Amino acid sequence: MNYRLFFQRKLNFGKRLIRLHHSNALLFLVLSVTGFILFSSTFRSIFPSVRVWIRDFHIWVGVFLCLPLLLYLPKMKQHIKTLQKKKNNRINLYFFLVILILLIVSGFLLTYHRLFPPIVSSWSLFIHDLSTWFGVPYAIYHSITRSQWFKQIVKTKPEKRVQEPFIIDDQNPIYKRRTFLKVLSGSIIALAFLPSMTKWLRAYLPAGGPTETLTDGNQLTPLPLPSANSSPPIGGGKKGEFRYYTVTEIPKLTNENWSFTLDGLVEQPKHYNWSEFVKLQRNVQVSDFHCVTGWSVYDITWEGIPLKKLLQDAGIKKETKYVKFYSADGVYTDTLTIKQALQDDIMVAVLLDGKLINQKNGGPVRLIVPKMYAYKSVKWLNRIQLIKEDHIGYWEERGYSTDAWVNT
Ligand SMILES: Nc1nc2c(c(=O)[nH]1)N[C@H]1C(S)=C(S)[C@@H](COP(=O)(O)O)O[C@H]1N2
Ligand SMILES: [Mo]
């Protein structure tokens, strides 16, 4: 056997693995940063115009992440052989492989979410989030504890380090020091991630999280009385949690600054203050709520005024082509064609599961369009205008699809 060649091949194998490891780490870093930007509600309101670019970039980097993985797989068997005596390295490897595969598969399903019913996106998003909540802190821990810097701090005297990985001896000062520093950095990282992680997890726990309190920023009286179907809610109460979104500061609505206008191409324009508005006849319906980013809330009991009734009572002029919705935040708008707007289940909603819709959730009055993605469901709704020319909604202007139908 040609030993030189053998040796060289072995060397190349190691080098190649290191290179794969580095490109994998770099891609993972880019994905973590862009992923957190997409998740962050702050970023949503500060840089809304780049949101869709970042999403597409995140997806493409995710596609590239498959490459190091695919290149690694044929080498895996040989690699694992070299790890025979290193149990921790093997656990580390399997853990990351599982995380990466979960992220890639769920990411793929989220990218093509429109091809599947919303329940597929809900699960994919859960898996994607979960693998992120475990993968990212662990990756940080891994990069710290494997860095040269960390090894430098750990070792006291260079000659002692030689015996290090093999003799696990509690009395060995290096071992003690290393364990201590590992536990310390692990705990710091875990503590840093724990609050947001538990907040995220609570949405999935059967209790449904903390009950919505009425420490609500809005102040409107009188409170509308829920009908018998609404309280207790005929849908049995919502399943899942909303992720509260806004592109502005959340408006604080009171009897003084709240009003509701229906104008444009109607026979009789309407203008209501709060006490007039709560006297309008309301209906109750149960429907689901789907965000285009993958999360859903099911079986929500809404009480409100069917949009169709509101429009027909005002008298729709023949030339009407579109219905435009305005938010009291002064920025967010969206549109439906008049034909879409006349679907029976679109509602100008006032109560959710028997309670006045709270401020974060778009209260006191929001639109709901159950068959379309929720970017159509304008929060803090205060004006509906019937128009002839099309209007492009807030998120559609920034890259969201004008076709918002949910595939059910
Ligand atoms: N005024 C206003 N309405 C809005 C939004 C917004 O940012 N501002 N976000 C939309 C999007 S993308 C979704 S998913 C839902 C979220 O509703 P929630 O914040 O009550 O969960 O509101 C929609 N309506
Ligand atoms: Mo959304």
Tab-separated table of C-alpha atoms and ligand atoms in Angstrom:
chain	number	residue	atom	x	y	z
A	1	MET	CA	0.000	0.000	0.000
A	2	ASN	CA	1.164	3.474	-0.817
A	3	TYR	CA	1.221	5.099	2.592
A	4	ARG	CA	1.880	8.566	1.316
A	5	LEU	CA	-1.193	8.507	-0.830
A	6	PHE	CA	-3.272	7.062	1.947
A	7	PHE	CA	-2.098	9.709	4.317
A	8	GLN	CA	-2.773	12.464	1.830
A	9	ARG	CA	-6.268	11.252	1.163
A	10	LYS	CA	-6.927	11.222	4.860
A	11	LEU	CA	-5.641	14.717	5.169
A	12	ASN	CA	-7.841	15.901	2.329
A	13	PHE	CA	-10.807	14.213	3.875
A	14	GLY	CA	-10.287	16.140	7.108
A	15	LYS	CA	-9.725	19.386	5.275
A	16	ARG	CA	-12.800	18.900	3.201
A	17	LEU	CA	-14.868	18.234	6.283
A	18	ILE	CA	-13.583	21.416	7.882
A	19	ARG	CA	-14.462	23.379	4.791
A	20	LEU	CA	-17.979	21.906	4.762
A	21	HIS	CA	-18.285	22.663	8.438
A	22	HIS	CA	-17.330	26.293	7.846
A	23	SER	CA	-19.705	26.874	4.949
A	24	ASN	CA	-22.454	25.190	6.925
A	25	ALA	CA	-21.767	27.431	9.919
A	26	LEU	CA	-21.743	30.556	7.789
A	27	LEU	CA	-25.029	29.704	6.077
A	28	PHE	CA	-26.564	28.823	9.433
A	29	LEU	CA	-25.501	32.184	10.820
A	30	VAL	CA	-27.031	34.079	7.898
A	31	LEU	CA	-30.240	32.052	8.246
A	32	SER	CA	-30.433	32.709	11.982
A	33	VAL	CA	-30.064	36.451	11.523
A	34	THR	CA	-32.562	36.728	8.662
A	35	GLY	CA	-34.903	34.312	10.443
A	36	PHE	CA	-34.990	36.414	13.586
A	37	ILE	CA	-35.547	39.528	11.505
A	38	LEU	CA	-38.554	37.866	9.871
A	39	PHE	CA	-39.845	36.750	13.278
A	40	SER	CA	-39.329	40.114	14.958
A	41	SER	CA	-42.364	42.353	15.246
A	42	THR	CA	-40.125	45.396	15.676
A	43	PHE	CA	-38.478	44.868	12.325
A	44	ARG	CA	-41.879	44.406	10.708
A	45	SER	CA	-42.785	47.991	11.610
A	46	ILE	CA	-39.370	49.596	11.045
A	47	PHE	CA	-38.415	48.185	7.643
A	48	PRO	CA	-41.619	46.833	6.112
A	49	SER	CA	-40.433	47.466	2.563
A	50	VAL	CA	-37.557	44.967	2.743
A	51	ARG	CA	-39.534	42.226	4.452
A	52	VAL	CA	-40.324	40.291	1.284
A	53	TRP	CA	-36.714	40.573	0.043
A	54	ILE	CA	-35.429	39.234	3.325
A	55	ARG	CA	-37.928	36.396	3.161
A	56	ASP	CA	-36.811	35.461	-0.358
A	57	PHE	CA	-33.141	35.786	0.611
A	58	HIS	CA	-33.752	33.561	3.656
A	59	ILE	CA	-35.372	30.957	1.426
A	60	TRP	CA	-32.470	30.994	-1.056
A	61	VAL	CA	-29.857	30.687	1.653
A	62	GLY	CA	-31.929	27.805	2.983
A	63	VAL	CA	-31.695	26.128	-0.423
A	64	PHE	CA	-27.918	26.599	-0.375
A	65	LEU	CA	-27.773	25.025	3.059
A	66	CYS	CA	-28.739	21.747	1.410
A	67	LEU	CA	-25.407	21.751	-0.450
A	68	PRO	CA	-22.948	21.205	2.412
A	69	LEU	CA	-25.410	18.694	3.806
A	70	LEU	CA	-25.606	16.750	0.532
A	71	LEU	CA	-21.841	16.879	0.090
A	72	TYR	CA	-21.387	15.639	3.632
A	73	LEU	CA	-23.744	12.670	3.539
A	74	PRO	CA	-21.472	10.419	1.420
A	75	LYS	CA	-18.624	11.172	3.845
A	76	MET	CA	-20.706	10.617	6.913
A	77	LYS	CA	-19.949	6.937	7.444
A	78	GLN	CA	-16.223	7.509	7.346
A	79	HIS	CA	-16.540	10.567	9.555
A	80	ILE	CA	-18.474	8.684	12.207
A	81	LYS	CA	-15.758	6.034	12.299
A	82	THR	CA	-13.277	8.711	13.292
A	83	LEU	CA	-15.596	9.716	16.101
A	84	GLN	CA	-15.828	6.247	17.577
A	85	LYS	CA	-14.182	7.286	20.821
A	86	LYS	CA	-15.793	10.713	20.951
A	87	LYS	CA	-19.304	10.283	22.181
A	88	ASN	CA	-19.941	14.007	22.675
A	89	ASN	CA	-18.901	14.797	19.132
A	90	ARG	CA	-21.225	12.138	17.831
A	91	ILE	CA	-24.167	13.482	19.843
A	92	ASN	CA	-23.330	16.944	18.598
A	93	LEU	CA	-23.291	15.711	15.030
A	94	TYR	CA	-26.602	13.850	15.218
A	95	PHE	CA	-28.259	16.766	16.974
A	96	PHE	CA	-27.242	19.234	14.264
A	97	LEU	CA	-28.185	16.834	11.483
A	98	VAL	CA	-31.671	16.410	12.911
A	99	ILE	CA	-32.060	20.184	13.399
A	100	LEU	CA	-30.876	20.939	9.858
A	101	ILE	CA	-33.123	18.345	8.277
A	102	LEU	CA	-36.149	19.539	10.251
A	103	LEU	CA	-35.413	23.132	9.277
A	104	ILE	CA	-34.996	22.297	5.609
A	105	VAL	CA	-38.122	20.141	5.345
A	106	SER	CA	-40.342	22.555	7.285
A	107	GLY	CA	-38.814	25.482	5.409
A	108	PHE	CA	-39.655	23.795	2.124
A	109	LEU	CA	-43.269	23.230	3.220
A	110	LEU	CA	-43.533	26.855	4.378
A	111	THR	CA	-42.175	28.119	1.078
A	112	TYR	CA	-44.819	26.154	-0.815
A	113	HIS	CA	-47.516	26.654	1.831
A	114	ARG	CA	-50.075	27.673	-0.747
A	115	LEU	CA	-50.107	24.168	-2.187
A	116	PHE	CA	-51.241	22.687	1.121
A	117	PRO	CA	-54.084	23.284	3.566
A	118	PRO	CA	-53.266	25.687	6.441
A	119	ILE	CA	-52.805	22.869	8.946
A	120	VAL	CA	-49.624	21.863	7.067
A	121	SER	CA	-48.227	25.390	7.430
A	122	SER	CA	-49.188	25.497	11.107
A	123	TRP	CA	-47.207	22.334	11.767
A	124	SER	CA	-44.319	23.364	9.567
A	125	LEU	CA	-44.047	26.691	11.329
A	126	PHE	CA	-44.135	24.958	14.705
A	127	ILE	CA	-41.320	22.607	13.660
A	128	HIS	CA	-39.373	25.448	12.065
A	129	ASP	CA	-39.656	27.585	15.215
A	130	LEU	CA	-38.923	24.680	17.547
A	131	SER	CA	-35.783	23.631	15.689
A	132	THR	CA	-34.687	27.262	15.681
A	133	TRP	CA	-35.247	27.664	19.425
A	134	PHE	CA	-33.081	24.618	20.094
A	135	GLY	CA	-30.680	24.902	17.178
A	136	VAL	CA	-29.606	28.531	17.456
A	137	PRO	CA	-28.740	28.633	21.181
A	138	TYR	CA	-26.958	25.312	20.818
A	139	ALA	CA	-25.040	26.574	17.793
A	140	ILE	CA	-23.924	29.599	19.791
A	141	TYR	CA	-22.873	27.342	22.675
A	142	HIS	CA	-21.074	25.057	20.252
A	143	SER	CA	-19.154	27.885	18.577
A	144	ILE	CA	-18.100	29.329	21.924
A	145	THR	CA	-16.999	26.105	23.574
A	146	ARG	CA	-15.156	24.886	20.469
A	147	SER	CA	-13.428	28.167	19.740
A	148	GLN	CA	-9.675	28.638	20.122
A	149	TRP	CA	-10.463	31.447	22.485
A	150	PHE	CA	-12.380	29.167	24.836
A	151	LYS	CA	-9.638	26.531	24.744
A	152	GLN	CA	-7.149	29.251	25.532
A	153	ILE	CA	-9.024	30.307	28.658
A	154	VAL	CA	-9.482	26.733	29.795
A	155	LYS	CA	-5.930	25.608	29.692
A	156	THR	CA	-3.805	26.662	32.601
A	157	LYS	CA	-0.459	25.156	31.665
A	158	PRO	CA	0.079	24.004	28.092
A	159	GLU	CA	1.659	20.634	28.997
A	160	LYS	CA	-1.338	19.602	31.072
A	161	ARG	CA	-3.591	19.897	28.088
A	162	VAL	CA	-2.070	16.862	26.384
A	163	GLN	CA	-3.922	14.370	28.559
A	164	GLU	CA	-7.046	16.418	28.497
A	165	PRO	CA	-9.754	14.817	26.360
A	166	PHE	CA	-9.059	11.265	27.493
A	167	ILE	CA	-8.715	11.418	31.233
A	168	ILE	CA	-11.972	12.454	32.731
A	169	ASP	CA	-10.927	13.080	36.227
A	170	ASP	CA	-12.865	15.438	38.471
A	171	GLN	CA	-9.717	16.298	40.305
A	172	ASN	CA	-7.947	17.471	37.181
A	173	PRO	CA	-8.071	21.300	37.430
A	174	ILE	CA	-8.417	21.681	33.669
A	175	TYR	CA	-11.365	19.362	33.563
A	176	LYS	CA	-13.054	21.163	36.429
A	177	ARG	CA	-12.417	24.539	34.925
A	178	ARG	CA	-13.646	23.482	31.527
A	179	THR	CA	-16.814	21.963	32.889
A	180	PHE	CA	-17.472	25.043	34.949
A	181	LEU	CA	-17.013	27.383	31.984
A	182	LYS	CA	-19.159	25.181	29.759
A	183	VAL	CA	-21.986	25.089	32.260
A	184	LEU	CA	-21.633	28.821	32.783
A	185	SER	CA	-21.799	29.716	29.085
A	186	GLY	CA	-24.587	27.194	28.521
A	187	SER	CA	-26.641	28.736	31.311
A	188	ILE	CA	-26.073	32.294	30.128
A	189	ILE	CA	-27.175	31.396	26.603
A	190	ALA	CA	-30.181	29.425	27.861
A	191	LEU	CA	-31.239	32.296	30.111
A	192	ALA	CA	-30.939	34.759	27.250
A	193	PHE	CA	-33.219	32.690	25.028
A	194	LEU	CA	-35.642	31.390	27.646
A	195	PRO	CA	-38.064	34.355	27.900
A	196	SER	CA	-38.827	34.579	24.171
A	197	MET	CA	-38.847	30.801	23.859
A	198	THR	CA	-41.414	30.297	26.632
A	199	LYS	CA	-43.500	33.138	25.248
A	200	TRP	CA	-43.527	31.375	21.903
A	201	LEU	CA	-44.263	27.982	23.470
A	202	ARG	CA	-47.187	29.209	25.559
A	203	ALA	CA	-49.202	29.784	22.395
A	204	TYR	CA	-49.164	26.025	21.801
A	205	LEU	CA	-49.984	24.835	25.295
A	206	PRO	CA	-53.512	23.449	25.753
A	207	ALA	CA	-54.414	26.094	28.359
A	208	GLY	CA	-54.207	28.630	25.557
A	209	GLY	CA	-51.846	30.838	27.489
A	210	PRO	CA	-52.745	33.615	29.855
A	211	THR	CA	-56.345	34.685	29.455
A	212	GLU	CA	-56.575	37.985	27.641
A	213	THR	CA	-56.934	40.576	30.332
A	214	LEU	CA	-58.938	43.714	29.931
A	215	THR	CA	-55.955	45.882	30.769
A	216	ASP	CA	-56.634	47.257	27.379
A	217	GLY	CA	-55.256	50.487	25.979
A	218	ASN	CA	-58.543	51.337	24.313
A	219	GLN	CA	-61.247	53.083	26.301
A	220	LEU	CA	-64.712	52.823	24.884
A	221	THR	CA	-68.064	52.846	26.628
A	222	PRO	CA	-70.587	51.386	26.650
A	223	LEU	CA	-69.209	47.847	26.314
A	224	PRO	CA	-71.272	45.985	23.698
A	225	LEU	CA	-73.376	43.217	25.225
A	226	PRO	CA	-72.453	39.837	23.748
A	227	SER	CA	-75.312	37.817	22.307
A	228	ALA	CA	-76.174	34.365	23.687
A	229	ASN	CA	-74.185	32.666	20.895
A	230	SER	CA	-71.104	34.676	21.680
A	231	SER	CA	-70.937	34.212	25.431
A	232	PRO	CA	-70.189	31.424	26.035
A	233	PRO	CA	-68.771	31.233	22.494
A	234	ILE	CA	-70.550	28.679	20.298
A	235	GLY	CA	-67.198	27.764	18.753
A	236	GLY	CA	-65.991	26.605	22.170
A	237	GLY	CA	-63.297	29.294	22.305
A	238	LYS	CA	-60.413	29.961	19.940
A	239	LYS	CA	-57.681	27.361	19.507
A	240	GLY	CA	-54.215	28.806	19.153
A	241	GLU	CA	-52.813	32.255	19.722
A	242	PHE	CA	-52.564	35.336	17.552
A	243	ARG	CA	-49.187	36.863	16.835
A	244	TYR	CA	-49.892	40.541	17.161
A	245	TYR	CA	-48.753	42.576	14.205
A	246	THR	CA	-48.663	46.254	13.496
A	247	VAL	CA	-46.777	48.477	11.104
A	248	THR	CA	-47.245	51.602	13.220
A	249	GLU	CA	-47.489	52.385	16.873
A	250	ILE	CA	-50.639	50.705	18.188
A	251	PRO	CA	-53.415	53.293	18.074
A	252	LYS	CA	-55.196	54.038	21.342
A	253	LEU	CA	-58.878	54.426	20.641
A	254	THR	CA	-61.417	56.190	22.811
A	255	ASN	CA	-64.971	57.506	22.491
A	256	GLU	CA	-63.448	60.844	21.494
A	257	ASN	CA	-61.164	59.776	18.659
A	258	TRP	CA	-63.042	56.734	17.341
A	259	SER	CA	-65.641	56.927	14.595
A	260	PHE	CA	-66.704	54.737	11.720
A	261	THR	CA	-67.334	55.932	8.184
A	262	LEU	CA	-68.871	54.194	5.196
A	263	ASP	CA	-68.604	56.377	2.117
A	264	GLY	CA	-67.596	56.561	-1.528
A	265	LEU	CA	-69.949	55.043	-4.082
A	266	VAL	CA	-72.882	54.448	-1.733
A	267	GLU	CA	-76.424	55.850	-1.906
A	268	GLN	CA	-76.331	56.836	1.758
A	269	PRO	CA	-72.929	57.535	3.314
A	270	LYS	CA	-72.814	56.633	7.013
A	271	HIS	CA	-70.930	58.037	9.938
A	272	TYR	CA	-71.189	56.502	13.411
A	273	ASN	CA	-69.777	57.328	16.778
A	274	TRP	CA	-69.165	54.460	19.214
A	275	SER	CA	-72.543	54.493	20.974
A	276	GLU	CA	-74.340	54.508	17.622
A	277	PHE	CA	-72.105	51.801	16.255
A	278	VAL	CA	-72.693	49.310	19.102
A	279	LYS	CA	-76.441	49.556	18.453
A	280	LEU	CA	-76.102	48.094	14.943
A	281	GLN	CA	-77.491	44.579	14.547
A	282	ARG	CA	-74.728	41.974	14.926
A	283	ASN	CA	-74.379	38.324	13.885
A	284	VAL	CA	-72.244	35.538	15.302
A	285	GLN	CA	-70.043	33.204	13.263
A	286	VAL	CA	-67.232	30.768	13.901
A	287	SER	CA	-64.236	30.895	11.589
A	288	ASP	CA	-60.506	30.300	11.300
A	289	PHE	CA	-57.806	32.914	10.889
A	290	HIS	CA	-54.737	32.275	8.741
A	291	CYS	CA	-51.614	34.390	8.479
A	292	VAL	CA	-49.615	33.996	5.295
A	293	THR	CA	-46.463	33.379	7.404
A	294	GLY	CA	-47.912	30.039	8.482
A	295	TRP	CA	-49.690	30.429	11.822
A	296	SER	CA	-53.432	29.988	12.273
A	297	VAL	CA	-56.012	30.415	14.989
A	298	TYR	CA	-58.972	28.063	14.757
A	299	ASP	CA	-62.632	28.160	15.828
A	300	ILE	CA	-62.829	31.823	16.685
A	301	THR	CA	-66.320	32.988	17.595
A	302	TRP	CA	-66.697	36.435	16.067
A	303	GLU	CA	-69.603	38.755	16.669
A	304	GLY	CA	-70.051	41.687	14.365
A	305	ILE	CA	-71.813	43.159	11.396
A	306	PRO	CA	-71.657	41.168	8.163
A	307	LEU	CA	-69.939	43.387	5.614
A	308	LYS	CA	-72.515	42.433	3.003
A	309	LYS	CA	-75.350	43.752	5.154
A	310	LEU	CA	-73.495	46.963	5.968
A	311	LEU	CA	-72.862	47.648	2.280
A	312	GLN	CA	-76.317	46.698	1.071
A	313	ASP	CA	-77.995	48.826	3.743
A	314	ALA	CA	-76.017	51.817	2.544
A	315	GLY	CA	-76.862	51.035	-1.107
A	316	ILE	CA	-74.053	50.024	-3.456
A	317	LYS	CA	-73.838	52.246	-6.531
A	318	LYS	CA	-73.578	50.403	-9.850
A	319	GLU	CA	-70.148	51.740	-10.805
A	320	THR	CA	-68.551	50.271	-7.648
A	321	LYS	CA	-65.666	47.921	-8.467
A	322	TYR	CA	-63.640	47.794	-5.243
A	323	VAL	CA	-64.054	48.172	-1.517
A	324	LYS	CA	-61.225	49.891	0.317
A	325	PHE	CA	-60.611	49.448	4.049
A	326	TYR	CA	-58.791	51.983	6.226
A	327	SER	CA	-57.202	51.562	9.635
A	328	ALA	CA	-57.227	54.093	12.452
A	329	ASP	CA	-53.428	53.704	12.487
A	330	GLY	CA	-53.518	56.042	9.493
A	331	VAL	CA	-51.265	53.854	7.356
A	332	TYR	CA	-52.634	50.361	6.777
A	333	THR	CA	-55.220	49.800	4.049
A	334	ASP	CA	-56.435	46.941	1.904
A	335	THR	CA	-58.949	46.279	-0.843
A	336	LEU	CA	-61.371	43.624	-2.005
A	337	THR	CA	-63.229	43.533	-5.287
A	338	ILE	CA	-66.929	44.209	-4.748
A	339	LYS	CA	-67.650	40.603	-5.666
A	340	GLN	CA	-65.222	39.302	-3.027
A	341	ALA	CA	-66.569	41.788	-0.484
A	342	LEU	CA	-70.078	40.370	-0.803
A	343	GLN	CA	-69.134	36.908	0.511
A	344	ASP	CA	-71.276	35.973	3.478
A	345	ASP	CA	-68.506	35.327	6.008
A	346	ILE	CA	-66.707	38.667	5.808
A	347	MET	CA	-67.395	40.568	8.981
A	348	VAL	CA	-66.789	43.914	10.599
A	349	ALA	CA	-66.056	42.262	13.916
A	350	VAL	CA	-66.542	43.753	17.370
A	351	LEU	CA	-66.365	40.789	19.751
A	352	LEU	CA	-64.053	37.808	19.852
A	353	ASP	CA	-65.200	34.847	21.958
A	354	GLY	CA	-67.690	37.123	23.668
A	355	LYS	CA	-65.286	39.915	24.591
A	356	LEU	CA	-64.648	43.251	22.957
A	357	ILE	CA	-61.676	42.749	20.612
A	358	ASN	CA	-58.702	44.082	22.499
A	359	GLN	CA	-56.343	46.784	21.361
A	360	LYS	CA	-53.424	44.606	20.199
A	361	ASN	CA	-55.843	42.380	18.295
A	362	GLY	CA	-57.144	45.315	16.236
A	363	GLY	CA	-60.011	46.366	18.505
A	364	PRO	CA	-62.467	47.788	19.047
A	365	VAL	CA	-63.406	46.966	15.434
A	366	ARG	CA	-61.523	44.960	12.848
A	367	LEU	CA	-62.268	43.371	9.528
A	368	ILE	CA	-62.117	39.597	9.150
A	369	VAL	CA	-61.934	37.819	5.790
A	370	PRO	CA	-61.787	34.137	6.786
A	371	LYS	CA	-61.184	32.705	3.298
A	372	MET	CA	-58.199	34.961	2.654
A	373	TYR	CA	-54.848	35.436	4.356
A	374	ALA	CA	-55.126	37.771	7.296
A	375	TYR	CA	-53.246	40.682	5.733
A	376	LYS	CA	-56.698	41.443	4.279
A	377	SER	CA	-58.156	41.578	7.801
A	378	VAL	CA	-57.529	45.250	8.526
A	379	LYS	CA	-57.124	46.039	12.226
A	380	TRP	CA	-58.491	49.177	13.917
A	381	LEU	CA	-60.920	49.470	11.016
A	382	ASN	CA	-62.534	52.915	10.917
A	383	ARG	CA	-63.496	53.553	7.334
A	384	ILE	CA	-64.866	51.623	4.378
A	385	GLN	CA	-64.947	53.321	1.014
A	386	LEU	CA	-66.511	52.039	-2.196
A	387	ILE	CA	-64.386	52.972	-5.191
A	388	LYS	CA	-64.060	52.494	-8.930
A	389	GLU	CA	-60.269	52.294	-9.412
A	390	ASP	CA	-58.208	49.536	-7.850
A	391	HIS	CA	-56.158	50.306	-4.748
A	392	ILE	CA	-53.105	48.266	-3.792
A	393	GLY	CA	-53.060	47.309	-0.107
A	394	TYR	CA	-50.237	47.935	2.358
A	395	TRP	CA	-48.502	44.544	2.167
A	396	GLU	CA	-49.327	43.961	-1.501
A	397	GLU	CA	-47.510	47.217	-2.240
A	398	ARG	CA	-44.507	45.681	-0.451
A	399	GLY	CA	-44.497	42.385	-2.294
A	400	TYR	CA	-47.310	40.244	-0.884
A	401	SER	CA	-49.492	38.483	-3.438
A	402	THR	CA	-52.648	40.293	-4.540
A	403	ASP	CA	-54.222	36.847	-4.618
A	404	ALA	CA	-54.835	36.181	-0.922
A	405	TRP	CA	-57.136	33.145	-1.160
A	406	VAL	CA	-56.343	30.427	1.352
A	407	ASN	CA	-56.138	26.910	-0.057
A	408	THR	CA	-58.623	24.904	2.020
B	1	LIG	N1	-53.836	47.961	10.711
B	1	LIG	C1	-53.221	46.790	10.515
B	1	LIG	N2	-53.954	45.719	10.172
B	1	LIG	C2	-53.371	44.506	9.986
B	1	LIG	C3	-51.971	44.350	10.097
B	1	LIG	C4	-51.216	45.492	10.456
B	1	LIG	O1	-49.987	45.432	10.603
B	1	LIG	N3	-51.864	46.699	10.668
B	1	LIG	N4	-51.379	43.117	9.860
B	1	LIG	C5	-52.153	42.158	9.091
B	1	LIG	C6	-51.590	40.813	9.141
B	1	LIG	S1	-50.314	40.440	8.075
B	1	LIG	C7	-52.109	39.850	9.963
B	1	LIG	S2	-51.522	38.266	9.965
B	1	LIG	C8	-53.186	40.167	10.904
B	1	LIG	C9	-52.696	39.865	12.313
B	1	LIG	O2	-53.695	40.112	13.233
B	1	LIG	P1	-53.346	40.124	14.786
B	1	LIG	O3	-52.257	41.156	14.974
B	1	LIG	O4	-54.605	40.472	15.479
B	1	LIG	O5	-52.842	38.753	15.112
B	1	LIG	O6	-53.597	41.530	10.852
B	1	LIG	C10	-53.588	42.111	9.554
B	1	LIG	N5	-54.146	43.435	9.649
B	2	MO	MO	-50.037	38.105	8.169
